[in-house]
């Protein structure tokens, strides 16, 4: 039902109208089918204070947060938060799920991907990796090898099943999320991550449990943030766009989020997580 609702709203330009699909999705997971027609869209807010955090940092960006228990969607703007971008390394979430589901990886802690011996600018990539260690340091070469082993046919099958962004894997099996045709906007990122959080993707619970477990975590007070970063051009030393997507857990409360921003300076790259935390704090999620 989620994909049908999203596709419907994708034909409607206003961002917050599309966002009502998120709340509808969460509600229909617990309501009887007969009651679904009567589910109201979630409350939503555009917050100028969130937008100001990007301008204060000397850049442009967007933040979307879905406060699950409050049935509330908070966004920094109506425009950029609905614009599709290359997902960069945030696609490692989907790539990990597909790797586990297809058996390309059977155990995220035991299956080893040997270093190919090519010296790359990011030193943490120049070593053997498991899936857990590779996602922690966002090792692009490891995930490129994973994608090649999955192959185009299976990759397309699962990208379609996940209804991931525009679902276009053109541009090379080991490049489509970095320089190819794939595009995803923050709305779609939040929907995808929320389905993983709820174990509602159309794959085994085991694969979803394992990927949720290997996602990098950050503790902030009594809250935990599970998130994956992304940086376009990182593998070439030419950063341009940064992502941070995931969810925050504070007690029983959950907030799913997606942030992207132009990374014009090195400090912008470092600011992705701190800005995410600031936005989450601003909306009372952590």
PDB file of C-alpha atoms in Angstrom:
ATOM      1  CA  UNK A   1       0.000   0.000   0.000  1.00  0.00           C
ATOM      2  CA  UNK A   2       2.900   2.351   0.743  1.00  0.00           C
ATOM      3  CA  UNK A   3       4.279   2.290  -2.756  1.00  0.00           C
ATOM      4  CA  UNK A   4       0.834   2.968  -4.220  1.00  0.00           C
ATOM      5  CA  UNK A   5       0.332   5.941  -1.923  1.00  0.00           C
ATOM      6  CA  UNK A   6       3.811   7.303  -2.635  1.00  0.00           C
ATOM      7  CA  UNK A   7       3.402   7.001  -6.371  1.00  0.00           C
ATOM      8  CA  UNK A   8       0.131   8.847  -6.123  1.00  0.00           C
ATOM      9  CA  UNK A   9       1.672  11.671  -4.135  1.00  0.00           C
ATOM     10  CA  UNK A  10       4.751  11.814  -6.382  1.00  0.00           C
ATOM     11  CA  UNK A  11       2.485  13.267  -9.026  1.00  0.00           C
ATOM     12  CA  UNK A  12       1.590  16.070  -6.612  1.00  0.00           C
ATOM     13  CA  UNK A  13       4.301  18.760  -6.319  1.00  0.00           C
ATOM     14  CA  UNK A  14       3.682  20.117  -2.771  1.00  0.00           C
ATOM     15  CA  UNK A  15       6.059  18.357  -0.387  1.00  0.00           C
ATOM     16  CA  UNK A  16       3.855  18.085   2.668  1.00  0.00           C
ATOM     17  CA  UNK A  17       1.005  16.598   0.685  1.00  0.00           C
ATOM     18  CA  UNK A  18       3.332  13.752  -0.270  1.00  0.00           C
ATOM     19  CA  UNK A  19       4.514  13.430   3.294  1.00  0.00           C
ATOM     20  CA  UNK A  20       1.045  12.432   4.457  1.00  0.00           C
ATOM     21  CA  UNK A  21       1.841   9.067   2.896  1.00  0.00           C
ATOM     22  CA  UNK A  22       4.404   8.451   5.646  1.00  0.00           C
ATOM     23  CA  UNK A  23       1.949   8.821   8.458  1.00  0.00           C
ATOM     24  CA  UNK A  24      -0.648   6.827   6.579  1.00  0.00           C
ATOM     25  CA  UNK A  25       1.923   4.084   6.179  1.00  0.00           C
ATOM     26  CA  UNK A  26       2.672   3.924   9.884  1.00  0.00           C
ATOM     27  CA  UNK A  27      -0.984   3.953  10.819  1.00  0.00           C
ATOM     28  CA  UNK A  28      -2.057   1.268   8.381  1.00  0.00           C
ATOM     29  CA  UNK A  29       0.502  -1.065   9.874  1.00  0.00           C
ATOM     30  CA  UNK A  30      -1.550  -1.271  13.058  1.00  0.00           C
ATOM     31  CA  UNK A  31      -5.108  -0.499  11.996  1.00  0.00           C
ATOM     32  CA  UNK A  32      -7.610  -3.064  10.677  1.00  0.00           C
ATOM     33  CA  UNK A  33      -8.051  -2.901   6.904  1.00  0.00           C
ATOM     34  CA  UNK A  34     -11.623  -1.652   7.302  1.00  0.00           C
ATOM     35  CA  UNK A  35     -10.376   1.376   9.206  1.00  0.00           C
ATOM     36  CA  UNK A  36      -7.676   2.409   6.757  1.00  0.00           C
ATOM     37  CA  UNK A  37      -9.942   4.601   4.672  1.00  0.00           C
ATOM     38  CA  UNK A  38     -10.590   6.737   7.732  1.00  0.00           C
ATOM     39  CA  UNK A  39      -6.946   7.363   8.708  1.00  0.00           C
ATOM     40  CA  UNK A  40      -6.207  11.072   8.779  1.00  0.00           C
ATOM     41  CA  UNK A  41      -2.897  12.351   7.366  1.00  0.00           C
ATOM     42  CA  UNK A  42      -0.249  13.173   9.953  1.00  0.00           C
ATOM     43  CA  UNK A  43       0.261  16.632  11.298  1.00  0.00           C
ATOM     44  CA  UNK A  44       3.088  18.460   9.569  1.00  0.00           C
ATOM     45  CA  UNK A  45       5.183  21.552  10.137  1.00  0.00           C
ATOM     46  CA  UNK A  46       7.654  23.671   8.190  1.00  0.00           C
ATOM     47  CA  UNK A  47      10.223  25.030  10.618  1.00  0.00           C
ATOM     48  CA  UNK A  48      12.243  28.120   9.719  1.00  0.00           C
ATOM     49  CA  UNK A  49      14.545  27.487  12.679  1.00  0.00           C
ATOM     50  CA  UNK A  50      15.686  24.270  11.025  1.00  0.00           C
ATOM     51  CA  UNK A  51      16.336  26.024   7.707  1.00  0.00           C
ATOM     52  CA  UNK A  52      18.346  28.710   9.518  1.00  0.00           C
ATOM     53  CA  UNK A  53      20.805  26.089  10.780  1.00  0.00           C
ATOM     54  CA  UNK A  54      21.961  25.470   7.210  1.00  0.00           C
ATOM     55  CA  UNK A  55      22.297  29.160   6.334  1.00  0.00           C
ATOM     56  CA  UNK A  56      24.135  29.824   9.599  1.00  0.00           C
ATOM     57  CA  UNK A  57      26.626  27.163   8.517  1.00  0.00           C
ATOM     58  CA  UNK A  58      27.117  28.933   5.197  1.00  0.00           C
ATOM     59  CA  UNK A  59      25.496  26.283   3.043  1.00  0.00           C
ATOM     60  CA  UNK A  60      22.197  24.989   1.675  1.00  0.00           C
ATOM     61  CA  UNK A  61      20.421  21.861   2.781  1.00  0.00           C
ATOM     62  CA  UNK A  62      17.274  20.242   4.063  1.00  0.00           C
ATOM     63  CA  UNK A  63      16.058  18.190   6.994  1.00  0.00           C
ATOM     64  CA  UNK A  64      12.974  15.992   7.337  1.00  0.00           C
ATOM     65  CA  UNK A  65      11.994  14.298  10.588  1.00  0.00           C
ATOM     66  CA  UNK A  66       9.079  11.925  11.164  1.00  0.00           C
ATOM     67  CA  UNK A  67       8.165  11.689  14.856  1.00  0.00           C
ATOM     68  CA  UNK A  68       6.430   8.349  14.812  1.00  0.00           C
ATOM     69  CA  UNK A  69       4.621   8.392  18.154  1.00  0.00           C
ATOM     70  CA  UNK A  70       3.542  12.014  17.708  1.00  0.00           C
ATOM     71  CA  UNK A  71       2.316  11.312  14.186  1.00  0.00           C
ATOM     72  CA  UNK A  72       4.164  14.471  13.188  1.00  0.00           C
ATOM     73  CA  UNK A  73       6.333  15.304  10.202  1.00  0.00           C
ATOM     74  CA  UNK A  74       8.697  18.249  10.547  1.00  0.00           C
ATOM     75  CA  UNK A  75      10.590  19.696   7.588  1.00  0.00           C
ATOM     76  CA  UNK A  76      12.907  22.624   7.076  1.00  0.00           C
ATOM     77  CA  UNK A  77      11.409  23.595   3.708  1.00  0.00           C
ATOM     78  CA  UNK A  78       8.891  22.684   1.011  1.00  0.00           C
ATOM     79  CA  UNK A  79      11.256  22.512  -1.952  1.00  0.00           C
ATOM     80  CA  UNK A  80      14.610  20.828  -1.474  1.00  0.00           C
ATOM     81  CA  UNK A  81      13.214  18.182   0.824  1.00  0.00           C
ATOM     82  CA  UNK A  82      11.315  16.854  -2.195  1.00  0.00           C
ATOM     83  CA  UNK A  83      14.208  16.990  -4.672  1.00  0.00           C
ATOM     84  CA  UNK A  84      15.851  13.746  -5.770  1.00  0.00           C
ATOM     85  CA  UNK A  85      19.627  13.432  -5.385  1.00  0.00           C
ATOM     86  CA  UNK A  86      22.161  10.666  -5.846  1.00  0.00           C
ATOM     87  CA  UNK A  87      22.077   8.658  -2.606  1.00  0.00           C
ATOM     88  CA  UNK A  88      25.857   8.133  -2.419  1.00  0.00           C
ATOM     89  CA  UNK A  89      26.775   5.853   0.484  1.00  0.00           C
ATOM     90  CA  UNK A  90      23.319   5.950   2.061  1.00  0.00           C
ATOM     91  CA  UNK A  91      22.582   3.284  -0.568  1.00  0.00           C
ATOM     92  CA  UNK A  92      24.813   0.984   1.484  1.00  0.00           C
ATOM     93  CA  UNK A  93      21.733   0.339   3.634  1.00  0.00           C
ATOM     94  CA  UNK A  94      19.860  -1.117   0.660  1.00  0.00           C
ATOM     95  CA  UNK A  95      22.997  -2.763  -0.727  1.00  0.00           C
ATOM     96  CA  UNK A  96      23.577  -4.529   2.611  1.00  0.00           C
ATOM     97  CA  UNK A  97      19.987  -5.761   2.738  1.00  0.00           C
ATOM     98  CA  UNK A  98      20.201  -7.135  -0.794  1.00  0.00           C
ATOM     99  CA  UNK A  99      23.598  -8.743  -0.122  1.00  0.00           C
ATOM    100  CA  UNK A 100      22.211 -10.623   2.873  1.00  0.00           C
ATOM    101  CA  UNK A 101      18.936 -11.535   1.225  1.00  0.00           C
ATOM    102  CA  UNK A 102      20.644 -12.963  -1.881  1.00  0.00           C
ATOM    103  CA  UNK A 103      23.340 -14.803   0.082  1.00  0.00           C
ATOM    104  CA  UNK A 104      26.165 -12.706  -1.348  1.00  0.00           C
ATOM    105  CA  UNK A 105      26.920 -12.139   2.340  1.00  0.00           C
ATOM    106  CA  UNK A 106      25.846 -14.830   4.802  1.00  0.00           C
ATOM    107  CA  UNK A 107      27.324 -13.408   8.012  1.00  0.00           C
ATOM    108  CA  UNK A 108      28.119  -9.687   8.449  1.00  0.00           C
ATOM    109  CA  UNK A 109      30.897 -10.504  10.935  1.00  0.00           C
ATOM    110  CA  UNK A 110      32.518 -13.568   9.349  1.00  0.00           C
ATOM    111  CA  UNK A 111      32.429 -13.102   5.574  1.00  0.00           C
ATOM    112  CA  UNK A 112      35.609 -11.242   4.617  1.00  0.00           C
ATOM    113  CA  UNK A 113      36.197  -9.075   1.560  1.00  0.00           C
ATOM    114  CA  UNK A 114      39.971  -8.989   1.025  1.00  0.00           C
ATOM    115  CA  UNK A 115      41.595  -5.678   0.187  1.00  0.00           C
ATOM    116  CA  UNK A 116      42.489  -5.578  -3.499  1.00  0.00           C
ATOM    117  CA  UNK A 117      45.829  -3.917  -2.763  1.00  0.00           C
ATOM    118  CA  UNK A 118      44.910  -0.629  -4.442  1.00  0.00           C
ATOM    119  CA  UNK A 119      45.967   2.300  -2.247  1.00  0.00           C
ATOM    120  CA  UNK A 120      43.104   4.776  -1.898  1.00  0.00           C
ATOM    121  CA  UNK A 121      42.984   8.248  -0.280  1.00  0.00           C
ATOM    122  CA  UNK A 122      40.768   7.067   2.588  1.00  0.00           C
ATOM    123  CA  UNK A 123      43.144   4.917   4.652  1.00  0.00           C
ATOM    124  CA  UNK A 124      40.359   2.996   6.412  1.00  0.00           C
ATOM    125  CA  UNK A 125      39.438   1.442   3.063  1.00  0.00           C
ATOM    126  CA  UNK A 126      42.898  -0.063   2.566  1.00  0.00           C
ATOM    127  CA  UNK A 127      42.340  -3.278   4.510  1.00  0.00           C
ATOM    128  CA  UNK A 128      40.220  -6.415   4.600  1.00  0.00           C
ATOM    129  CA  UNK A 129      36.621  -5.828   5.650  1.00  0.00           C
ATOM    130  CA  UNK A 130      33.529  -7.600   6.853  1.00  0.00           C
ATOM    131  CA  UNK A 131      30.135  -6.124   6.096  1.00  0.00           C
ATOM    132  CA  UNK A 132      30.015  -4.613   9.588  1.00  0.00           C
ATOM    133  CA  UNK A 133      33.399  -2.941   9.342  1.00  0.00           C
ATOM    134  CA  UNK A 134      32.776  -1.840   5.734  1.00  0.00           C
ATOM    135  CA  UNK A 135      29.575   0.014   6.545  1.00  0.00           C
ATOM    136  CA  UNK A 136      31.218   1.635   9.574  1.00  0.00           C
ATOM    137  CA  UNK A 137      33.951   3.256   7.466  1.00  0.00           C
ATOM    138  CA  UNK A 138      31.725   3.483   4.366  1.00  0.00           C
ATOM    139  CA  UNK A 139      34.173   1.454   2.257  1.00  0.00           C
ATOM    140  CA  UNK A 140      33.066   2.129  -1.310  1.00  0.00           C
ATOM    141  CA  UNK A 141      35.290  -0.538  -2.954  1.00  0.00           C
ATOM    142  CA  UNK A 142      33.776  -3.275  -0.776  1.00  0.00           C
ATOM    143  CA  UNK A 143      30.244  -2.279  -1.682  1.00  0.00           C
ATOM    144  CA  UNK A 144      31.147  -2.004  -5.341  1.00  0.00           C
ATOM    145  CA  UNK A 145      32.326  -5.618  -5.201  1.00  0.00           C
ATOM    146  CA  UNK A 146      29.126  -6.590  -3.391  1.00  0.00           C
ATOM    147  CA  UNK A 147      27.062  -4.921  -6.122  1.00  0.00           C
ATOM    148  CA  UNK A 148      28.987  -6.754  -8.837  1.00  0.00           C
ATOM    149  CA  UNK A 149      28.354 -10.074  -7.099  1.00  0.00           C
ATOM    150  CA  UNK A 150      24.641  -9.282  -6.769  1.00  0.00           C
ATOM    151  CA  UNK A 151      24.467  -8.455 -10.471  1.00  0.00           C
ATOM    152  CA  UNK A 152      22.158  -6.165 -12.410  1.00  0.00           C
ATOM    153  CA  UNK A 153      19.135  -8.462 -12.602  1.00  0.00           C
ATOM    154  CA  UNK A 154      18.912  -9.151  -8.879  1.00  0.00           C
ATOM    155  CA  UNK A 155      19.830  -5.581  -7.978  1.00  0.00           C
ATOM    156  CA  UNK A 156      16.997  -4.229 -10.115  1.00  0.00           C
ATOM    157  CA  UNK A 157      14.595  -6.781  -8.650  1.00  0.00           C
ATOM    158  CA  UNK A 158      15.217  -5.614  -5.101  1.00  0.00           C
ATOM    159  CA  UNK A 159      15.464  -1.899  -5.871  1.00  0.00           C
ATOM    160  CA  UNK A 160      12.025  -2.274  -7.477  1.00  0.00           C
ATOM    161  CA  UNK A 161      10.711  -4.283  -4.507  1.00  0.00           C
ATOM    162  CA  UNK A 162      11.956  -1.604  -2.103  1.00  0.00           C
ATOM    163  CA  UNK A 163      10.433   1.138  -4.319  1.00  0.00           C
ATOM    164  CA  UNK A 164      13.757   2.886  -3.763  1.00  0.00           C
ATOM    165  CA  UNK A 165      13.770   6.407  -5.185  1.00  0.00           C
ATOM    166  CA  UNK A 166      13.370   6.485  -8.955  1.00  0.00           C
ATOM    167  CA  UNK A 167      14.494   2.814  -9.079  1.00  0.00           C
ATOM    168  CA  UNK A 168      16.906   3.549 -11.964  1.00  0.00           C
ATOM    169  CA  UNK A 169      20.184   1.611 -11.662  1.00  0.00           C
ATOM    170  CA  UNK A 170      21.543   2.829 -14.979  1.00  0.00           C
ATOM    171  CA  UNK A 171      25.141   3.978 -15.141  1.00  0.00           C
ATOM    172  CA  UNK A 172      26.976   0.808 -14.158  1.00  0.00           C
ATOM    173  CA  UNK A 173      26.318  -1.870 -11.550  1.00  0.00           C
ATOM    174  CA  UNK A 174      29.110  -0.527  -9.316  1.00  0.00           C
ATOM    175  CA  UNK A 175      28.488   3.177  -9.961  1.00  0.00           C
ATOM    176  CA  UNK A 176      24.741   3.828 -10.231  1.00  0.00           C
ATOM    177  CA  UNK A 177      24.384   5.194  -6.689  1.00  0.00           C
ATOM    178  CA  UNK A 178      27.555   7.300  -6.981  1.00  0.00           C
ATOM    179  CA  UNK A 179      27.573   8.762 -10.485  1.00  0.00           C
ATOM    180  CA  UNK A 180      24.687   7.037 -12.270  1.00  0.00           C
ATOM    181  CA  UNK A 181      20.969   7.524 -12.708  1.00  0.00           C
ATOM    182  CA  UNK A 182      19.612   6.633  -9.256  1.00  0.00           C
ATOM    183  CA  UNK A 183      17.876   9.493  -7.438  1.00  0.00           C
ATOM    184  CA  UNK A 184      16.106   9.610  -4.083  1.00  0.00           C
ATOM    185  CA  UNK A 185      14.659  12.519  -2.128  1.00  0.00           C
ATOM    186  CA  UNK A 186      14.477  12.959   1.654  1.00  0.00           C
ATOM    187  CA  UNK A 187      10.799  11.975   1.694  1.00  0.00           C
ATOM    188  CA  UNK A 188      11.641   8.669   0.052  1.00  0.00           C
ATOM    189  CA  UNK A 189      14.671   8.199   2.303  1.00  0.00           C
ATOM    190  CA  UNK A 190      12.486   8.576   5.392  1.00  0.00           C
ATOM    191  CA  UNK A 191       9.905   6.158   4.018  1.00  0.00           C
ATOM    192  CA  UNK A 192      12.552   3.550   3.143  1.00  0.00           C
ATOM    193  CA  UNK A 193      14.347   3.812   6.479  1.00  0.00           C
ATOM    194  CA  UNK A 194      11.068   3.736   8.384  1.00  0.00           C
ATOM    195  CA  UNK A 195      10.133   0.479   6.684  1.00  0.00           C
ATOM    196  CA  UNK A 196      13.480  -0.965   7.727  1.00  0.00           C
ATOM    197  CA  UNK A 197      12.955   0.288  11.275  1.00  0.00           C
ATOM    198  CA  UNK A 198       9.582  -1.465  11.386  1.00  0.00           C
ATOM    199  CA  UNK A 199      10.946  -4.542   9.557  1.00  0.00           C
ATOM    200  CA  UNK A 200       8.299  -3.920   6.895  1.00  0.00           C
ATOM    201  CA  UNK A 201      10.450  -4.304   3.768  1.00  0.00           C
ATOM    202  CA  UNK A 202       9.491  -7.233   1.492  1.00  0.00           C
ATOM    203  CA  UNK A 203      12.436  -9.402   2.536  1.00  0.00           C
ATOM    204  CA  UNK A 204      13.252 -11.634   5.498  1.00  0.00           C
ATOM    205  CA  UNK A 205      13.208 -10.260   9.021  1.00  0.00           C
ATOM    206  CA  UNK A 206      16.684 -11.722   9.511  1.00  0.00           C
ATOM    207  CA  UNK A 207      18.210  -9.526   6.812  1.00  0.00           C
ATOM    208  CA  UNK A 208      16.512  -6.448   8.251  1.00  0.00           C
ATOM    209  CA  UNK A 209      17.564  -7.318  11.814  1.00  0.00           C
ATOM    210  CA  UNK A 210      21.186  -7.717  10.746  1.00  0.00           C
ATOM    211  CA  UNK A 211      21.336  -4.460   8.818  1.00  0.00           C
ATOM    212  CA  UNK A 212      19.690  -2.537  11.656  1.00  0.00           C
ATOM    213  CA  UNK A 213      22.316  -4.059  13.934  1.00  0.00           C
ATOM    214  CA  UNK A 214      25.332  -3.091  11.791  1.00  0.00           C
ATOM    215  CA  UNK A 215      24.211   0.507  11.216  1.00  0.00           C
ATOM    216  CA  UNK A 216      26.667   2.890  12.888  1.00  0.00           C
ATOM    217  CA  UNK A 217      25.293   4.191  16.196  1.00  0.00           C
ATOM    218  CA  UNK A 218      25.867   7.396  18.133  1.00  0.00           C
ATOM    219  CA  UNK A 219      24.773   7.915  21.732  1.00  0.00           C
ATOM    220  CA  UNK A 220      23.510  11.347  22.715  1.00  0.00           C
ATOM    221  CA  UNK A 221      22.511  11.447  26.364  1.00  0.00           C
ATOM    222  CA  UNK A 222      19.782   8.835  26.795  1.00  0.00           C
ATOM    223  CA  UNK A 223      19.119   8.659  23.050  1.00  0.00           C
ATOM    224  CA  UNK A 224      20.642   6.441  20.359  1.00  0.00           C
ATOM    225  CA  UNK A 225      20.968   7.485  16.719  1.00  0.00           C
ATOM    226  CA  UNK A 226      21.296   4.756  14.079  1.00  0.00           C
ATOM    227  CA  UNK A 227      22.391   6.397  10.863  1.00  0.00           C
ATOM    228  CA  UNK A 228      24.279   6.083   7.616  1.00  0.00           C
ATOM    229  CA  UNK A 229      26.173   8.969   6.089  1.00  0.00           C
ATOM    230  CA  UNK A 230      26.745   9.630   2.425  1.00  0.00           C
ATOM    231  CA  UNK A 231      29.135  11.917   0.571  1.00  0.00           C
ATOM    232  CA  UNK A 232      29.099  12.376  -3.173  1.00  0.00           C
ATOM    233  CA  UNK A 233      32.576  12.440  -4.662  1.00  0.00           C
ATOM    234  CA  UNK A 234      34.263  11.019  -1.547  1.00  0.00           C
ATOM    235  CA  UNK A 235      35.974   8.261  -3.525  1.00  0.00           C
ATOM    236  CA  UNK A 236      37.434  10.875  -5.934  1.00  0.00           C
ATOM    237  CA  UNK A 237      38.386  13.390  -3.254  1.00  0.00           C
ATOM    238  CA  UNK A 238      35.819  15.804  -4.691  1.00  0.00           C
ATOM    239  CA  UNK A 239      33.011  16.045  -2.100  1.00  0.00           C
ATOM    240  CA  UNK A 240      29.915  17.946  -3.129  1.00  0.00           C
ATOM    241  CA  UNK A 241      26.784  16.659  -1.360  1.00  0.00           C
ATOM    242  CA  UNK A 242      26.442  15.130   2.088  1.00  0.00           C
ATOM    243  CA  UNK A 243      23.689  12.900   3.489  1.00  0.00           C
ATOM    244  CA  UNK A 244      22.722  11.574   6.901  1.00  0.00           C
ATOM    245  CA  UNK A 245      19.732   9.230   7.160  1.00  0.00           C
ATOM    246  CA  UNK A 246      18.466   6.947   9.904  1.00  0.00           C
ATOM    247  CA  UNK A 247      16.397   7.032  13.048  1.00  0.00           C
ATOM    248  CA  UNK A 248      16.721   8.162  16.640  1.00  0.00           C
ATOM    249  CA  UNK A 249      15.490   6.182  19.634  1.00  0.00           C
ATOM    250  CA  UNK A 250      14.772   7.887  22.934  1.00  0.00           C
ATOM    251  CA  UNK A 251      12.996   5.571  25.322  1.00  0.00           C
ATOM    252  CA  UNK A 252       9.947   4.353  23.445  1.00  0.00           C
ATOM    253  CA  UNK A 253       9.953   7.323  21.063  1.00  0.00           C
ATOM    254  CA  UNK A 254      11.309   7.010  17.520  1.00  0.00           C
ATOM    255  CA  UNK A 255      12.097   9.699  14.967  1.00  0.00           C
ATOM    256  CA  UNK A 256      13.082   8.810  11.408  1.00  0.00           C
ATOM    257  CA  UNK A 257      15.099  11.462   9.586  1.00  0.00           C
ATOM    258  CA  UNK A 258      16.912  12.435   6.420  1.00  0.00           C
ATOM    259  CA  UNK A 259      19.292  15.351   5.954  1.00  0.00           C
ATOM    260  CA  UNK A 260      21.229  16.446   2.926  1.00  0.00           C
ATOM    261  CA  UNK A 261      23.418  19.494   2.429  1.00  0.00           C
ATOM    262  CA  UNK A 262      25.888  21.016   0.015  1.00  0.00           C
ATOM    263  CA  UNK A 263      29.409  20.333   1.236  1.00  0.00           C
ATOM    264  CA  UNK A 264      31.285  23.366  -0.041  1.00  0.00           C
ATOM    265  CA  UNK A 265      34.028  23.211   2.578  1.00  0.00           C
ATOM    266  CA  UNK A 266      35.665  20.474   4.696  1.00  0.00           C
ATOM    267  CA  UNK A 267      33.829  21.752   7.771  1.00  0.00           C
ATOM    268  CA  UNK A 268      30.520  20.983   6.088  1.00  0.00           C
ATOM    269  CA  UNK A 269      31.511  17.323   5.760  1.00  0.00           C
ATOM    270  CA  UNK A 270      32.269  17.135   9.471  1.00  0.00           C
ATOM    271  CA  UNK A 271      29.046  18.991  10.305  1.00  0.00           C
ATOM    272  CA  UNK A 272      26.667  16.394   8.887  1.00  0.00           C
ATOM    273  CA  UNK A 273      26.196  14.520  12.161  1.00  0.00           C
ATOM    274  CA  UNK A 274      26.383  17.556  14.444  1.00  0.00           C
ATOM    275  CA  UNK A 275      23.796  19.359  12.318  1.00  0.00           C
ATOM    276  CA  UNK A 276      21.604  16.263  12.321  1.00  0.00           C
ATOM    277  CA  UNK A 277      21.808  16.130  16.097  1.00  0.00           C
ATOM    278  CA  UNK A 278      20.990  19.826  16.339  1.00  0.00           C
ATOM    279  CA  UNK A 279      17.898  19.377  14.172  1.00  0.00           C
ATOM    280  CA  UNK A 280      16.792  16.303  16.126  1.00  0.00           C
ATOM    281  CA  UNK A 281      17.262  18.209  19.367  1.00  0.00           C
ATOM    282  CA  UNK A 282      15.321  21.179  17.965  1.00  0.00           C
ATOM    283  CA  UNK A 283      12.268  18.977  17.344  1.00  0.00           C
ATOM    284  CA  UNK A 284      12.573  17.167  20.686  1.00  0.00           C
ATOM    285  CA  UNK A 285      13.673  13.835  19.240  1.00  0.00           C
ATOM    286  CA  UNK A 286      16.819  13.525  21.355  1.00  0.00           C
TER     287      UNK A 286
END
